Amino acid sequence: MANRSAVLVSTDWVAEHLEDPRLRIIEVDVDTTAYDQGHIPGAIGFNWQTQLQDPVRRDIPTGEALAELLSAHGIANTHTIVLYGDNNNWFACYAFWLLKLYDHADVRLMDGGRKKWLLEGRPITQERPQYPRTSYQVREPDSHLRAMLPQVMASLNRPEVILVDVRSPQEYTGEVLAPPGLMETAQRGGHIPGAVNIPWAQAVQEDGSFKPVEVLRQLYESHGVLPDKQVITYCRIGERSAHTWFVLKYLLGYPEVRNYDGSWTEWGNLVGVPIERGVPPTEVRHETPCPQT
């Protein structure tokens, strides 16, 4: 199993390391205005819409674009990057996945994210930090962390592969296309055939931090998501599925987990691909009272 402390740090740890020059803290929020309202002192703010994706190609940033972004914000290959954000770290997990995709050595997530930091009454500021420019050297993407459409298509009806749909039950059944207020959507509702529905929010506690490892293991294994499977996670645009990807790969130590960031916005807009609606009769629900967005 992966070393949990190597990828997940507490709010206490972050508070103790605010002045550490080897560290760069980055906030990535669903609400792109949240950073300006107040953030952890010294934290850099990245906009997921304009900086962590290519808005024209509907793809991840190129290596050149990511290298320029990190260099301009004073981030070097040797820095430890700590990520956090709102919505229990949705886009912080997406940024984590993106940075590991490009093989940054030391990336960590602050457990509980922005919510837990604020709940604990810790300091925030509106001051934007200025760090000296670096010359970040990006590496080739690690294709083992990402599922592309052809691979997802080829995985259908293969018992060694399991698809995990981490959206809300209402999105999974096709009742709704997206959570309220979120615009990226698809022409049709439903889910990829054979996918199991384990909403991302079942992995977190009320304060936004992750549930204990044994609870997480029981949750996924009870749905047939086992370590000997090839696992592909997906949601609507790839950020909630990155959250579950992080849980499976780094907290539970599953050896082969990929994030399908094309997700339902791609699948639900394609001509002729198979779609299922409703709840499969063999699926057993394991609902919890936490948020299901």
Tab-separated table of C-alpha atoms in Angstrom:
chain	number	residue	atom	x	y	z
A	1	MET	CA	0.000	0.000	0.000
A	2	ALA	CA	1.121	3.539	-0.705
A	3	ASN	CA	2.472	5.573	2.188
A	4	ARG	CA	-0.509	7.733	3.178
A	5	SER	CA	1.686	10.406	4.781
A	6	ALA	CA	3.631	10.790	1.521
A	7	VAL	CA	0.553	12.044	-0.325
A	8	LEU	CA	-1.846	13.311	2.372
A	9	VAL	CA	-1.000	15.982	4.935
A	10	SER	CA	-3.069	17.427	7.759
A	11	THR	CA	-4.066	21.035	8.290
A	12	ASP	CA	-1.738	20.990	11.308
A	13	TRP	CA	1.161	19.961	9.080
A	14	VAL	CA	0.427	22.728	6.585
A	15	ALA	CA	0.150	25.326	9.367
A	16	GLU	CA	3.554	24.238	10.688
A	17	HIS	CA	5.195	24.490	7.246
A	18	LEU	CA	3.831	27.824	5.962
A	19	GLU	CA	7.320	29.363	5.958
A	20	ASP	CA	9.081	26.370	4.422
A	21	PRO	CA	10.821	27.535	1.199
A	22	ARG	CA	10.810	23.968	-0.152
A	23	LEU	CA	7.011	24.058	-0.238
A	24	ARG	CA	4.489	25.535	-2.657
A	25	ILE	CA	0.834	25.512	-1.609
A	26	ILE	CA	-1.747	25.706	-4.402
A	27	GLU	CA	-5.497	26.270	-4.062
A	28	VAL	CA	-7.781	25.027	-6.838
A	29	ASP	CA	-11.523	25.606	-6.388
A	30	VAL	CA	-14.731	24.789	-8.206
A	31	ASP	CA	-15.746	28.356	-7.342
A	32	THR	CA	-12.999	30.263	-9.111
A	33	THR	CA	-13.723	33.375	-7.001
A	34	ALA	CA	-13.063	31.654	-3.655
A	35	TYR	CA	-9.298	32.191	-3.682
A	36	ASP	CA	-9.653	35.974	-3.874
A	37	GLN	CA	-12.046	35.941	-0.932
A	38	GLY	CA	-9.272	34.543	1.255
A	39	HIS	CA	-6.743	31.730	1.112
A	40	ILE	CA	-3.966	30.097	3.111
A	41	PRO	CA	-1.078	32.564	3.533
A	42	GLY	CA	1.476	31.991	0.786
A	43	ALA	CA	-0.870	29.867	-1.310
A	44	ILE	CA	-0.965	30.253	-5.087
A	45	GLY	CA	-4.366	30.174	-6.798
A	46	PHE	CA	-4.901	28.235	-10.030
A	47	ASN	CA	-8.051	28.564	-12.124
A	48	TRP	CA	-9.129	25.114	-13.327
A	49	GLN	CA	-11.113	26.560	-16.222
A	50	THR	CA	-8.342	28.658	-17.772
A	51	GLN	CA	-5.068	27.216	-16.430
A	52	LEU	CA	-5.533	23.498	-15.774
A	53	GLN	CA	-7.168	22.549	-19.035
A	54	ASP	CA	-6.977	23.555	-22.665
A	55	PRO	CA	-10.287	25.398	-23.225
A	56	VAL	CA	-10.135	24.987	-27.007
A	57	ARG	CA	-9.009	21.379	-27.318
A	58	ARG	CA	-11.096	20.149	-24.331
A	59	ASP	CA	-7.996	18.376	-23.069
A	60	ILE	CA	-5.363	18.607	-20.378
A	61	PRO	CA	-2.753	21.354	-20.815
A	62	THR	CA	0.197	20.531	-23.022
A	63	GLY	CA	3.481	19.918	-21.263
A	64	GLU	CA	4.740	23.267	-22.497
A	65	ALA	CA	1.706	25.099	-21.114
A	66	LEU	CA	1.985	23.395	-17.726
A	67	ALA	CA	5.715	24.083	-17.531
A	68	GLU	CA	5.091	27.773	-18.233
A	69	LEU	CA	2.322	27.950	-15.613
A	70	LEU	CA	4.493	26.385	-12.921
A	71	SER	CA	7.594	28.378	-13.871
A	72	ALA	CA	5.697	31.682	-13.834
A	73	HIS	CA	4.464	30.958	-10.304
A	74	GLY	CA	7.872	30.066	-8.924
A	75	ILE	CA	7.403	26.299	-8.792
A	76	ALA	CA	10.427	24.105	-9.486
A	77	ASN	CA	10.690	20.350	-10.048
A	78	THR	CA	12.229	20.030	-6.579
A	79	HIS	CA	9.349	21.709	-4.728
A	80	THR	CA	6.889	19.785	-2.610
A	81	ILE	CA	3.461	20.822	-3.906
A	82	VAL	CA	0.542	20.776	-1.464
A	83	LEU	CA	-2.901	21.098	-3.027
A	84	TYR	CA	-6.227	21.987	-1.473
A	85	GLY	CA	-9.557	23.439	-2.530
A	86	ASP	CA	-13.280	23.730	-1.980
A	87	ASN	CA	-15.925	21.017	-2.448
A	88	ASN	CA	-13.835	18.574	-0.404
A	89	ASN	CA	-10.873	18.890	-2.770
A	90	TRP	CA	-12.609	18.114	-6.094
A	91	PHE	CA	-10.280	20.129	-8.278
A	92	ALA	CA	-7.360	19.812	-5.889
A	93	CYS	CA	-7.526	16.081	-6.646
A	94	TYR	CA	-7.787	16.836	-10.360
A	95	ALA	CA	-4.662	19.026	-10.091
A	96	PHE	CA	-2.940	16.235	-8.142
A	97	TRP	CA	-3.799	13.773	-10.925
A	98	LEU	CA	-2.564	16.228	-13.576
A	99	LEU	CA	0.745	16.814	-11.801
A	100	LYS	CA	1.325	13.084	-11.290
A	101	LEU	CA	0.370	12.512	-14.927
A	102	TYR	CA	3.301	14.786	-15.791
A	103	ASP	CA	5.392	12.997	-13.146
A	104	HIS	CA	6.016	15.720	-10.566
A	105	ALA	CA	7.927	13.922	-7.832
A	106	ASP	CA	6.371	15.220	-4.601
A	107	VAL	CA	2.681	16.164	-4.680
A	108	ARG	CA	0.453	16.060	-1.604
A	109	LEU	CA	-3.150	16.816	-0.749
A	110	MET	CA	-4.279	18.685	2.367
A	111	ASP	CA	-6.847	16.436	4.007
A	112	GLY	CA	-10.182	18.238	4.381
A	113	GLY	CA	-9.260	21.019	2.001
A	114	ARG	CA	-10.497	24.581	2.260
A	115	LYS	CA	-13.537	23.517	4.284
A	116	LYS	CA	-11.527	22.009	7.126
A	117	TRP	CA	-9.035	24.895	7.197
A	118	LEU	CA	-11.883	27.395	7.609
A	119	LEU	CA	-13.798	25.231	10.108
A	120	GLU	CA	-10.725	25.232	12.313
A	121	GLY	CA	-10.507	29.026	12.204
A	122	ARG	CA	-7.038	29.065	10.698
A	123	PRO	CA	-5.591	32.241	9.136
A	124	ILE	CA	-6.467	33.371	5.630
A	125	THR	CA	-5.326	36.317	3.540
A	126	GLN	CA	-6.229	38.058	0.305
A	127	GLU	CA	-2.586	38.804	-0.492
A	128	ARG	CA	-1.220	37.088	-3.598
A	129	PRO	CA	2.318	35.776	-3.084
A	130	GLN	CA	5.145	36.572	-5.487
A	131	TYR	CA	7.797	33.910	-6.006
A	132	PRO	CA	10.892	34.126	-8.235
A	133	ARG	CA	10.424	32.582	-11.650
A	134	THR	CA	11.799	29.074	-12.170
A	135	SER	CA	12.555	26.941	-15.227
A	136	TYR	CA	10.270	23.973	-14.694
A	137	GLN	CA	11.154	20.957	-16.831
A	138	VAL	CA	8.053	18.938	-17.632
A	139	ARG	CA	8.239	15.205	-18.277
A	140	GLU	CA	6.307	13.045	-20.702
A	141	PRO	CA	2.774	12.181	-19.512
A	142	ASP	CA	2.335	8.844	-17.746
A	143	SER	CA	-0.295	7.142	-19.889
A	144	HIS	CA	-0.967	4.560	-17.158
A	145	LEU	CA	-2.865	7.133	-15.098
A	146	ARG	CA	-5.322	8.209	-17.792
A	147	ALA	CA	-8.076	6.361	-19.669
A	148	MET	CA	-8.905	7.579	-23.150
A	149	LEU	CA	-12.118	6.833	-25.045
A	150	PRO	CA	-10.803	3.842	-27.062
A	151	GLN	CA	-9.620	2.141	-23.881
A	152	VAL	CA	-12.974	2.680	-22.175
A	153	MET	CA	-14.782	1.305	-25.212
A	154	ALA	CA	-12.509	-1.741	-25.233
A	155	SER	CA	-13.140	-2.342	-21.516
A	156	LEU	CA	-16.865	-3.010	-21.911
A	157	ASN	CA	-17.870	-6.558	-20.938
A	158	ARG	CA	-14.366	-7.427	-19.768
A	159	PRO	CA	-14.505	-9.019	-16.286
A	160	GLU	CA	-10.977	-7.914	-15.392
A	161	VAL	CA	-11.951	-4.234	-15.791
A	162	ILE	CA	-14.389	-2.359	-13.568
A	163	LEU	CA	-15.801	1.089	-14.309
A	164	VAL	CA	-16.634	3.265	-11.308
A	165	ASP	CA	-19.169	6.051	-11.892
A	166	VAL	CA	-18.637	8.486	-9.015
A	167	ARG	CA	-21.503	10.861	-9.828
A	168	SER	CA	-24.703	11.202	-7.830
A	169	PRO	CA	-27.305	8.423	-8.114
A	170	GLN	CA	-29.542	10.838	-10.043
A	171	GLU	CA	-26.850	11.420	-12.660
A	172	TYR	CA	-26.084	7.703	-12.843
A	173	THR	CA	-29.694	6.726	-13.509
A	174	GLY	CA	-30.126	9.522	-16.057
A	175	GLU	CA	-32.645	11.569	-14.078
A	176	VAL	CA	-30.375	14.641	-14.279
A	177	LEU	CA	-27.435	15.545	-16.518
A	178	ALA	CA	-25.331	17.506	-14.033
A	179	PRO	CA	-25.321	18.819	-10.450
A	180	PRO	CA	-27.269	22.066	-10.003
A	181	GLY	CA	-25.464	25.123	-11.342
A	182	LEU	CA	-22.759	23.261	-13.253
A	183	MET	CA	-22.815	23.903	-16.973
A	184	GLU	CA	-20.689	21.273	-18.739
A	185	THR	CA	-23.161	18.620	-19.766
A	186	ALA	CA	-24.127	15.995	-22.333
A	187	GLN	CA	-27.008	15.363	-24.718
A	188	ARG	CA	-28.090	12.187	-22.963
A	189	GLY	CA	-28.268	10.970	-19.386
A	190	GLY	CA	-27.361	7.593	-17.946
A	191	HIS	CA	-24.150	5.682	-17.387
A	192	ILE	CA	-21.588	3.576	-19.213
A	193	PRO	CA	-22.841	-0.028	-19.422
A	194	GLY	CA	-21.623	-2.176	-16.546
A	195	ALA	CA	-20.374	0.726	-14.412
A	196	VAL	CA	-21.002	0.603	-10.672
A	197	ASN	CA	-22.155	3.764	-8.918
A	198	ILE	CA	-20.137	4.796	-5.858
A	199	PRO	CA	-20.631	8.552	-5.369
A	200	TRP	CA	-17.369	10.289	-4.556
A	201	ALA	CA	-18.847	11.846	-1.409
A	202	GLN	CA	-19.138	8.472	0.294
A	203	ALA	CA	-15.366	8.625	0.773
A	204	VAL	CA	-15.372	11.766	2.941
A	205	GLN	CA	-16.419	12.785	6.425
A	206	GLU	CA	-18.445	15.802	7.480
A	207	ASP	CA	-15.369	18.033	7.795
A	208	GLY	CA	-14.221	17.120	4.276
A	209	SER	CA	-11.436	14.767	5.337
A	210	PHE	CA	-11.194	11.212	4.079
A	211	LYS	CA	-12.777	8.344	5.969
A	212	PRO	CA	-10.490	5.773	7.620
A	213	VAL	CA	-8.778	3.338	5.276
A	214	GLU	CA	-10.676	0.284	6.529
A	215	VAL	CA	-14.009	2.030	5.951
A	216	LEU	CA	-12.926	3.001	2.439
A	217	ARG	CA	-11.754	-0.511	1.651
A	218	GLN	CA	-15.084	-1.994	2.729
A	219	LEU	CA	-16.994	0.585	0.676
A	220	TYR	CA	-15.260	-0.212	-2.611
A	221	GLU	CA	-14.820	-3.946	-2.129
A	222	SER	CA	-18.532	-4.318	-1.297
A	223	HIS	CA	-19.231	-3.043	-4.828
A	224	GLY	CA	-16.756	-5.436	-6.423
A	225	VAL	CA	-14.031	-2.841	-6.854
A	226	LEU	CA	-11.104	-5.068	-5.908
A	227	PRO	CA	-7.329	-4.535	-6.040
A	228	ASP	CA	-6.901	-7.234	-8.687
A	229	LYS	CA	-9.159	-5.348	-11.110
A	230	GLN	CA	-8.167	-2.753	-13.667
A	231	VAL	CA	-10.174	0.218	-12.416
A	232	ILE	CA	-11.393	3.179	-14.485
A	233	THR	CA	-13.080	6.053	-12.663
A	234	TYR	CA	-15.277	8.652	-14.354
A	235	CYS	CA	-17.739	11.423	-13.532
A	236	ARG	CA	-18.895	14.355	-15.670
A	237	ILE	CA	-15.680	16.203	-16.563
A	238	GLY	CA	-13.017	14.313	-14.616
A	239	GLU	CA	-12.630	16.167	-11.319
A	240	ARG	CA	-14.853	14.058	-9.022
A	241	SER	CA	-13.422	10.922	-10.594
A	242	ALA	CA	-9.908	12.213	-9.810
A	243	HIS	CA	-11.030	12.325	-6.159
A	244	THR	CA	-11.975	8.633	-6.241
A	245	TRP	CA	-8.852	7.845	-8.312
A	246	PHE	CA	-6.778	9.364	-5.481
A	247	VAL	CA	-8.577	7.260	-2.870
A	248	LEU	CA	-8.140	4.001	-4.761
A	249	LYS	CA	-4.566	4.538	-5.933
A	250	TYR	CA	-2.983	6.381	-3.024
A	251	LEU	CA	-5.050	5.621	0.083
A	252	LEU	CA	-5.921	2.006	-0.731
A	253	GLY	CA	-2.906	1.225	-2.903
A	254	TYR	CA	-4.707	-0.288	-5.890
A	255	PRO	CA	-2.040	-1.049	-8.523
A	256	GLU	CA	-3.941	-0.077	-11.679
A	257	VAL	CA	-6.350	2.860	-11.539
A	258	ARG	CA	-7.004	5.269	-14.391
A	259	ASN	CA	-9.046	8.444	-14.510
A	260	TYR	CA	-11.283	8.809	-17.582
A	261	ASP	CA	-11.341	12.594	-17.662
A	262	GLY	CA	-13.401	12.676	-20.857
A	263	SER	CA	-16.088	11.246	-18.577
A	264	TRP	CA	-19.806	11.669	-19.183
A	265	THR	CA	-19.459	14.954	-21.092
A	266	GLU	CA	-17.647	12.979	-23.770
A	267	TRP	CA	-19.504	9.646	-23.566
A	268	GLY	CA	-22.982	11.154	-23.339
A	269	ASN	CA	-22.427	13.272	-26.455
A	270	LEU	CA	-21.118	10.548	-28.757
A	271	VAL	CA	-23.193	9.112	-31.577
A	272	GLY	CA	-23.932	5.422	-31.314
A	273	VAL	CA	-22.201	4.510	-28.050
A	274	PRO	CA	-24.150	2.273	-25.635
A	275	ILE	CA	-25.766	3.861	-22.608
A	276	GLU	CA	-27.651	2.335	-19.686
A	277	ARG	CA	-30.277	4.084	-17.576
A	278	GLY	CA	-31.704	3.239	-14.188
A	279	VAL	CA	-30.147	1.034	-11.520
A	280	PRO	CA	-28.994	-2.439	-12.583
A	281	PRO	CA	-30.977	-5.115	-10.702
A	282	THR	CA	-27.756	-6.716	-9.451
A	283	GLU	CA	-26.382	-3.528	-7.937
A	284	VAL	CA	-26.555	-3.183	-4.169
A	285	ARG	CA	-26.758	0.359	-2.845
A	286	HIS	CA	-24.531	1.458	0.023
A	287	GLU	CA	-25.778	4.975	0.598
A	288	THR	CA	-24.516	7.327	3.289
A	289	PRO	CA	-26.053	10.630	4.371
A	290	CYS	CA	-23.163	12.747	3.042
A	291	PRO	CA	-23.542	15.141	0.074
A	292	GLN	CA	-24.117	13.483	-3.290
A	293	THR	CA	-23.144	16.275	-5.689
